[in-house]
CSV table of C-alpha atoms and ligand atoms in Angstrom, one decimal:
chain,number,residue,atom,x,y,z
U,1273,UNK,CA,-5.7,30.6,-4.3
U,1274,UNK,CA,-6.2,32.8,-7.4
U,1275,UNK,CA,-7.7,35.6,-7.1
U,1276,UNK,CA,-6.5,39.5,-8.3
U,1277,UNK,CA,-3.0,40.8,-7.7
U,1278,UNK,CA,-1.4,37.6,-7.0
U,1279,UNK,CA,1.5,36.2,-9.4
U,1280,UNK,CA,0.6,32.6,-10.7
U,1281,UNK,CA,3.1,30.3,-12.2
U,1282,UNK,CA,1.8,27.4,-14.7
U,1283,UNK,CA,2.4,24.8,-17.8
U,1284,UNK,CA,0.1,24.6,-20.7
U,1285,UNK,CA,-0.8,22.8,-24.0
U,1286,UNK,CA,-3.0,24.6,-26.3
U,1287,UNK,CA,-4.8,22.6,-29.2
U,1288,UNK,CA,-6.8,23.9,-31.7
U,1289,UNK,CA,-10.9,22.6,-32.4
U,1290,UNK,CA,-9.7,19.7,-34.1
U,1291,UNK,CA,-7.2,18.8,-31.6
U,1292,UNK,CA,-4.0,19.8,-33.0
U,1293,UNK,CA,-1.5,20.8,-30.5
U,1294,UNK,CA,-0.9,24.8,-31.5
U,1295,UNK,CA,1.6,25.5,-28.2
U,1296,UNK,CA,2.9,24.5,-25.2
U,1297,UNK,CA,5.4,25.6,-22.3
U,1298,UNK,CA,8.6,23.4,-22.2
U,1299,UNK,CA,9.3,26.1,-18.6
U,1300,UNK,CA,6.1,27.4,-16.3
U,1301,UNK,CA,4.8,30.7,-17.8
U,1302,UNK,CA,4.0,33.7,-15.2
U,1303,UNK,CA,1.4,36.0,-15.2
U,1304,UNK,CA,-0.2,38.4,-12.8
U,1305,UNK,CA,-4.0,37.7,-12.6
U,1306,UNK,CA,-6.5,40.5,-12.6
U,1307,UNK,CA,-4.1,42.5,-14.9
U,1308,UNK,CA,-5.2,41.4,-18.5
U,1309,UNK,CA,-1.9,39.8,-18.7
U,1310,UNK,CA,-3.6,36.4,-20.5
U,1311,UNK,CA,-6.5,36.3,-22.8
U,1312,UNK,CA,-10.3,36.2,-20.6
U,1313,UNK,CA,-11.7,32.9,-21.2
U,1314,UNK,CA,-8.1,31.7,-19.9
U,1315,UNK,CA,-8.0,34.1,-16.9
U,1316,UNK,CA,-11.5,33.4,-16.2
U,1317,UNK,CA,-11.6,29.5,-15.7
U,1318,UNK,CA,-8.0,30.4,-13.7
U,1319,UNK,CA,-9.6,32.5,-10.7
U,1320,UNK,CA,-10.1,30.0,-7.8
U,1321,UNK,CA,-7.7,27.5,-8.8
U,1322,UNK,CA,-4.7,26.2,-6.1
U,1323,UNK,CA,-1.0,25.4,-6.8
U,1324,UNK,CA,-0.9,21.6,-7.8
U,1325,UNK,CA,-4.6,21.7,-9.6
U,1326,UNK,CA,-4.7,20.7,-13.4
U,1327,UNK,CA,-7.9,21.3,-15.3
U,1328,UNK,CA,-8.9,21.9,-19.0
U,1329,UNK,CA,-10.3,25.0,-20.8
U,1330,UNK,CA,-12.1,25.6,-24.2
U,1331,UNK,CA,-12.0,29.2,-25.0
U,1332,UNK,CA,-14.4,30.7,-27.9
U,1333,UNK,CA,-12.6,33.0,-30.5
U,1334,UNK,CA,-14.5,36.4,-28.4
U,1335,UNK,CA,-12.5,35.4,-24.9
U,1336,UNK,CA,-9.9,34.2,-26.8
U,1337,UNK,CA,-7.8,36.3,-29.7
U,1338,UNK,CA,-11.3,37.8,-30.8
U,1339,UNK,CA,-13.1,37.1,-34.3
U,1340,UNK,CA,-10.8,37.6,-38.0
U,1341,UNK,CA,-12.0,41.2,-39.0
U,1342,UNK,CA,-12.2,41.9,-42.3
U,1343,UNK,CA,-9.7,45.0,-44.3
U,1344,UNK,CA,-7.3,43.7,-41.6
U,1345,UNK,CA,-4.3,43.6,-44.8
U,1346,UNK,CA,-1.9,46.4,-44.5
U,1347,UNK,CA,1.3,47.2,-46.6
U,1348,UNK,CA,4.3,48.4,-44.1
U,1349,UNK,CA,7.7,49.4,-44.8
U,1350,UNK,CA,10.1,46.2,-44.8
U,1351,UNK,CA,12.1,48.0,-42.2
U,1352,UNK,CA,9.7,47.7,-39.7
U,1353,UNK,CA,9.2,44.4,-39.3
U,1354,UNK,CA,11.3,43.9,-35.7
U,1355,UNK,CA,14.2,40.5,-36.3
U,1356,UNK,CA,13.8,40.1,-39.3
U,1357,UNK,CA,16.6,39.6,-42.1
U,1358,UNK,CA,15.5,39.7,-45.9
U,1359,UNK,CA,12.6,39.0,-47.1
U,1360,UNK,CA,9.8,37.1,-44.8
U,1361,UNK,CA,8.2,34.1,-46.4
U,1362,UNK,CA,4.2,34.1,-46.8
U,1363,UNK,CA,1.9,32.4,-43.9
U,1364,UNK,CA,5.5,33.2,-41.2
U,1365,UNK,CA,4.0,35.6,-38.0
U,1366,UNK,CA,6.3,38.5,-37.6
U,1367,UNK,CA,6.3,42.0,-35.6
U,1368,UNK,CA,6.1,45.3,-36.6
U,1369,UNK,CA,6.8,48.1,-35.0
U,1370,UNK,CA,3.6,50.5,-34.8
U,1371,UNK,CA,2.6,54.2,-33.2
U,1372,UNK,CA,1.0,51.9,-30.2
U,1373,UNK,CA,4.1,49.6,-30.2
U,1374,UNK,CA,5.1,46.1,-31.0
U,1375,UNK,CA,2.1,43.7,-33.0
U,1376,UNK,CA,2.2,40.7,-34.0
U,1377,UNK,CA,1.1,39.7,-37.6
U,1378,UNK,CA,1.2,37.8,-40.5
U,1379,UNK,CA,2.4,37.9,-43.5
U,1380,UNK,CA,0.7,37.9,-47.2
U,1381,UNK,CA,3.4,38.6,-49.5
U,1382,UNK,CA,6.5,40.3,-49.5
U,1383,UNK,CA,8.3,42.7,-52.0
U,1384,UNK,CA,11.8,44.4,-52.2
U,1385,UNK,CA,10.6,47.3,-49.7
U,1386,UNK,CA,7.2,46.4,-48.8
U,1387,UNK,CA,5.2,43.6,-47.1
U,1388,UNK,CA,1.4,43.2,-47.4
U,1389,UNK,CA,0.7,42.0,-43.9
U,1390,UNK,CA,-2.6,40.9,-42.4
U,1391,UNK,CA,-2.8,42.3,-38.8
U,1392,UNK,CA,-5.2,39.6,-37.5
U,1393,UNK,CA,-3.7,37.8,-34.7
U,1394,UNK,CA,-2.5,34.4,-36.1
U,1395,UNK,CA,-4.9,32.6,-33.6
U,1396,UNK,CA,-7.9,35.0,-34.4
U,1397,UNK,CA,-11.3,33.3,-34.7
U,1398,UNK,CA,-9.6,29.6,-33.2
U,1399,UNK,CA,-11.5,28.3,-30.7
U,1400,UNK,CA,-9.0,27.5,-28.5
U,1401,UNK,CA,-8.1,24.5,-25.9
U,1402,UNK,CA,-5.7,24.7,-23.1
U,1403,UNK,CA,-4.7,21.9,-20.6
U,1404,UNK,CA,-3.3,23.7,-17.5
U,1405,UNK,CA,-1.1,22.9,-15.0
U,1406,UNK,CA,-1.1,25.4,-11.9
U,1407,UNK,CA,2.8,25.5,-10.7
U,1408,UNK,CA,2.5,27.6,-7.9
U,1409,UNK,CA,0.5,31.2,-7.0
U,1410,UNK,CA,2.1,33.8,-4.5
U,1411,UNK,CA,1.0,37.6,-4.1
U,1412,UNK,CA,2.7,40.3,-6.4
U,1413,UNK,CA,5.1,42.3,-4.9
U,1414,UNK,CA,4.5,46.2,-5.1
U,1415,UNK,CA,6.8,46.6,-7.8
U,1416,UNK,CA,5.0,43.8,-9.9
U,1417,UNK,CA,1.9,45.7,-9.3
U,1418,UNK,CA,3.0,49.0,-10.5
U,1419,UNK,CA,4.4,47.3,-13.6
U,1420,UNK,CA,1.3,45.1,-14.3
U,1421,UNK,CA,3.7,42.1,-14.8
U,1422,UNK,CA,5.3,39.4,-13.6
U,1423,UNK,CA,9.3,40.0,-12.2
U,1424,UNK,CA,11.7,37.2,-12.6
U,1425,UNK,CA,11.4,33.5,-13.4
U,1426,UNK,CA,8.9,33.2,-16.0
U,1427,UNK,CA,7.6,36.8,-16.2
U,1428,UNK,CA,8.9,40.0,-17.3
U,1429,UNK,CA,13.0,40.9,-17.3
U,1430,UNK,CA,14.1,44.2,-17.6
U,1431,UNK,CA,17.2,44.9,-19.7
E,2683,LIG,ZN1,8.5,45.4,-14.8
């Protein structure tokens, strides 16, 4: 059953409000519940569930990605956008390389040097839907624990 520390394997569709299909796993995802791995309205309806269960989930924009702020637009060096050759076309989600790491974002316009990004994320303020598959659920191993991820198939692979 899922419940904290335990490594959970699963396939998913996500749709947006009106029913357009955003995402969805072609192999079983991994994460390791209790561990903020997944958004909370997804980890949530998750806790409980058994291998073999499918069940649907509508999450609201504050479980979800959280609402659009507002003075979210930023203008970073071109060089720091992370896999990117040239220049990035408007409305394409990139990531830039920050103080506090890798962040996804989008892009407003782009220059010779510069790029006005906005640093919502792409699926900010969506209310979300998610049809779930459960695969399979196991516990973490120690090492998976001390990571806060998933090893292996699915999860987390260490170069
Ligand atoms: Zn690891």
């Amino acid at each position: 059953m899922i419940q904290a520390d335990h490594v959970v394997h699963f396939r998913y569709r996500l749709s947006d409000a009106e029913g357009g299909l955003l995402e969805h796993s072609d192999q079983p995802m991994a994460y390791l519940h209790g561990h903020r791995n997944i958004i909370p309205g997804l980890e949530a309806a998750m806790a409980g569930r058994t291998a073999g269960e499918q069940f649907s989930v509508t999450v609201p924009p504050e479980q979800g990605y959280g609402l659009r702020q507002d003075g979210s637009r930023q203008r970073v060096p071109l060089k720091h956008l992370v896999g990117v050759r040239g220049r990035p076309k408007a409305g394409s989600v990139v990531w830039v390389q920050t103080d506090q790491g890798q962040r996804q974002v989008t892009v407003v316009k782009a220059g010779q040097f510069m790029v006005e990004v906005d640093t919502n994320h792409p699926l900010a303020g969506q209310t979300l839907r998610f049809e779930i598959e459960i695969v399979s659920v196991r516990e973490a191993t120690a090492e998976e624990l001390a990571h806060g991820h998933v090893h292996g198939e699915g999860g987390h692979e260490h170069g």
